[in-house]
């Protein structure tokens, strides 16, 4: 089932998230998230973006594999993730977000990270990610911390996107996928 994607201005995107437990309904919810992500042609989706204040996100890098080969077949589920290390080395990529349609801005973030998380079977992993994989993960992790990527852009760029953000929050902007707005 395709879920509506909550757009900027929806309170759930600014709420703290809670750790989740393995329930019979969770597998179906995750399957719905993948279906939602695929139809929206995105590369990552966090639970708050579909209305749940939970510590869960999924990634599917196949959409970006042409530009970033490390993203080919990078399709994963991250449950109760914990960012335990970030590199001093930073890099800049242009980011967008399904909750912020029409906005794309350069964001500086650590190049390499170490993440502890549970997979779909609730098996714990501690794993290093780098390049665009690390980028997608950090963007999605931000959603669990009640951040969106425009929180991290330069002050000058913030003034440029302010009107766009306001328009989304006021329900004046739509998207080509199923969405929920004010
Ligand atoms: Ni996003």
PDB file of C-alpha atoms in Angstrom, residues 68 70-71 74 87 89 91 93 109-113 128-138:
ATOM      1  CA  UNK A  68      26.994   7.012  -7.627  1.00  0.00           C
ATOM      2  CA  UNK A  70      28.316   2.590  -4.644  1.00  0.00           C
ATOM      3  CA  UNK A  71      24.532   2.990  -4.418  1.00  0.00           C
ATOM      4  CA  UNK A  74      22.129  -0.499  -1.643  1.00  0.00           C
ATOM      5  CA  UNK A  87      34.790  11.188  10.379  1.00  0.00           C
ATOM      6  CA  UNK A  89      36.742  14.453   6.896  1.00  0.00           C
ATOM      7  CA  UNK A  91      32.254  16.313   1.834  1.00  0.00           C
ATOM      8  CA  UNK A  93      26.677  16.870  -1.956  1.00  0.00           C
ATOM      9  CA  UNK A 109      28.507  16.316   6.178  1.00  0.00           C
ATOM     10  CA  UNK A 110      31.081  13.812   7.441  1.00  0.00           C
ATOM     11  CA  UNK A 111      32.336  11.537   4.641  1.00  0.00           C
ATOM     12  CA  UNK A 112      32.378   8.331   6.688  1.00  0.00           C
ATOM     13  CA  UNK A 113      30.223   7.122   9.574  1.00  0.00           C
ATOM     14  CA  UNK A 128      30.981   1.611   8.455  1.00  0.00           C
ATOM     15  CA  UNK A 129      29.534   3.511   5.504  1.00  0.00           C
ATOM     16  CA  UNK A 130      31.185   6.033   3.245  1.00  0.00           C
ATOM     17  CA  UNK A 131      30.522   8.143   0.152  1.00  0.00           C
ATOM     18  CA  UNK A 132      26.955   8.504  -0.991  1.00  0.00           C
ATOM     19  CA  UNK A 133      25.798   5.575   1.167  1.00  0.00           C
ATOM     20  CA  UNK A 134      26.908   7.506   4.260  1.00  0.00           C
ATOM     21  CA  UNK A 135      25.206  10.585   2.840  1.00  0.00           C
ATOM     22  CA  UNK A 136      21.795   8.934   2.414  1.00  0.00           C
ATOM     23  CA  UNK A 137      22.006   7.406   5.886  1.00  0.00           C
ATOM     24  CA  UNK A 138      22.880  10.720   7.547  1.00  0.00           C
TER      25      UNK A 138
END
